[in-house]
Amino acid sequence: MSKWDGKAMSQMDFMEKDTVLVLDNDDNVIGSESKRGSHEFNMKQPAGVLHRAFSVFIFDKSTNELLLQQRATDKITFPSVWTNTCCSHPLHGMDPPEVDSPAEVAAGTVPGVKHAAVRKLEHELGIPPAELPLEKFKFLTRLHYWAADTVTHGPKAPWGEHEIDYVLFFVVKDKSEITLNLNKEEVEDVKWVTQEKLLEMMNDENLLFSPWFRIIVKKWVLGKNGWWNDLKETMETDKFCDFESIQRFDPPKEHLGGLGNAKPQFNDEAVGDSSKKQGAYGKIQTHKESKFSQLSHIDEIWSALVLLKIKPLKSNLESDFVKQTFNASDLEFCDDILCKVSRSFAAVIRQLPPTLLVDVLIFYLVLRALDTVEDDMTAFESNEIKIKHLMNFHKTALEDPAWSMDGVGEADEKRLLQEFPKCHSVYAALKPESKEVIADITKRMAEGMAEFVGKDLGQGTADVEQYNRYCHFVAGLVGEGLSRLFAASGLEDASMSDELFLSDQMGLFLQKTNIIRDYLEDYVDGRAFWPQSVWKKYSKSGDLGYFANQNDVEAKKQALYCLNDLVTDALHLVPDCLKYLSKLHCAEVFRFCAIPQVMAIATLDKCYHNEDVFTGVVKIRKGLSCKLINNTNDVAGVHAVFYKFAKSVAKQAMKAKASGFQDPSFDRTIAICQNICDLTRAEVKKQNTSFFVDCSLITCVGAGIYTGKIPIALSAASALIVKTATKSIGNMKTSAKLEEEKKNN
């Protein structure tokens, strides 16, 4: 975070150095831009760049007057115009932070905007921050407007405003409560006015008023139901508050045009869609390959057919052991809600042996419920209350059969908490050893989450140590818990419960992959995790949002430097992950652990040196996911996958270097990729099926398609799959085989 010093900066300094919050039309922060770059109107950006702003209205309750300011004649944009008390922009990288999360906007708290208002009221009007307590600001609504500064600069004006503006009211008992000491470089004059005086001034053709002020006054402040009519009602109730919709306005005709010849963008006073969910979810685009590209991978199409028709991951939920041990109705709910909150994990959990399946299923749901409590930024009145719920979760949720929680989370996560007694019913029927593991990990994870509640993560974690610590609490502990459950089930060696370091590394590899991929989504949500000690080496603005400005050549280059650095860091976890997998004996447990790992290495390969990470969510092809699942049967198959993608990352790095890209992480990237290839090469050479069996499968389905006998082709392919899986298990044994050996011994 940086300390902003307005006294040491000129008007041009503000234009060049202030970094505003670039938005999409739904007010999600999607990047950053200089004040100059966002306010320029030209043919490339006719209406500038949409960014966040605020407008403060300070009232004297005793006289029912509003404090106006006249902008200084030396202001670059809209000089000499009369406007509300103060109007400016929240900035990136400020201390206190000025970037509000979607949850804070939805709740109407907007501390970031209020901090920005305090900063600028002191800078422009000299009002001391002590006279401006945050709790006295009332956030009322937002408007999306734009206007070319054609009145000042003429019809080809190079400047203008394009903002989503937050309207804030502030009321003092008497104007003597605030100290005014005008900054003449910012403010030409001020005036306290009544409603009648304001109308008189606005009707004076010799006076200029800012277009945003005219819109706000006309729409909300004056008139029959105007907010100014009853300041007590406006400030003490939520009657006029609207935190969901965004009102949209084109400017008066005299503010159309500019150097970019900007045209009207909205139907008059069009209202934003208030039904849209706040937050990044569903707002950030997902980058997908073209249909042609996906269809060109015939082997992946076949893999999808195999999963759909042959279903090699058989569910064990219908086994006699499961039916006889657990309440059928409650278990059905748990299985159903698992599919809804995490479809990707459902299949690999269901294929686990019956004596382990439900233990892992409940372990996952308990932690998902805990995560829902931690993630909800609006349900709790204070961080202290949230921390109390987190710290007691292992007792309330796991010891009280009737415990549930309402009003926390959204959609299926909310339902999970509302109907948690059904989960508890199944949890209560687990083996004592399993319940002990689940309760212990839940308690320790909650303690870790509590450590991060209240931390400002808008700019990521502080350093790599904190980055690793966060990943340990939310993922490494999961790995430890799973290892202990594997050992308790008897399906794996008892020593697995002591593999704490390797278990932690497995979790960190998955979590770091997700954090790298979700850069933009997390940044927009106001809870980012890229470590500042890494990204600040590359951000020229000192702000994490700098990398989202992909129109800037330098920002794009630095973004890739940072991305490649973090991918390389994650790849250093691979040797330990491979070591962990080599210790497993049960085929189903191995698949459960290995499938997420191969998905992660494929995702890192997709993210490496990929600028799409900074403009949306990058995902691997669904067909590739299916192929990875089908071929993750043993160590040889997994090593083949890691070998393939490590070589791919190295190839991309060398290609970038050959093109002149001077990546600071290049040597480290090549070294770890070489290490991974060395570790996996032996298994790849001796394995004779696994990742490369698809040619035979394609022959089967190809013949079926050509002859019109697809069912026959699938039948033949199914036999080949079974034969292949049997051959490729190698040192793996199915749970049935392990059980048989136990009985014989």
PDB file of C-alpha atoms in Angstrom, residues 8 21 78 86 110 142 365 375 397 404 447 465 500 537 716:
ATOM      1  CA  ALA A   8       3.352  17.249  -3.315  1.00  0.00           C
ATOM      2  CA  LEU A  21     -10.385   1.358 -10.662  1.00  0.00           C
ATOM      3  CA  PHE A  78     -14.438  20.396 -16.069  1.00  0.00           C
ATOM      4  CA  CYS A  86     -16.493  16.841  -3.367  1.00  0.00           C
ATOM      5  CA  VAL A 110     -18.376   0.637   1.049  1.00  0.00           C
ATOM      6  CA  ARG A 142     -24.837   4.381  -7.869  1.00  0.00           C
ATOM      7  CA  LEU A 365     -19.129 -31.577   3.149  1.00  0.00           C
ATOM      8  CA  ASP A 375     -16.562 -16.923   2.604  1.00  0.00           C
ATOM      9  CA  ALA A 397     -21.840 -28.549  13.842  1.00  0.00           C
ATOM     10  CA  SER A 404     -28.042 -25.688  11.462  1.00  0.00           C
ATOM     11  CA  GLU A 447      -8.352 -21.565  13.492  1.00  0.00           C
ATOM     12  CA  GLU A 465       5.264 -17.273   3.633  1.00  0.00           C
ATOM     13  CA  LEU A 500       2.290 -34.813   7.101  1.00  0.00           C
ATOM     14  CA  LYS A 537       8.551  -7.072  -8.504  1.00  0.00           C
ATOM     15  CA  ALA A 716     -15.329 -53.802 -27.970  1.00  0.00           C
TER      16      ALA A 716
END
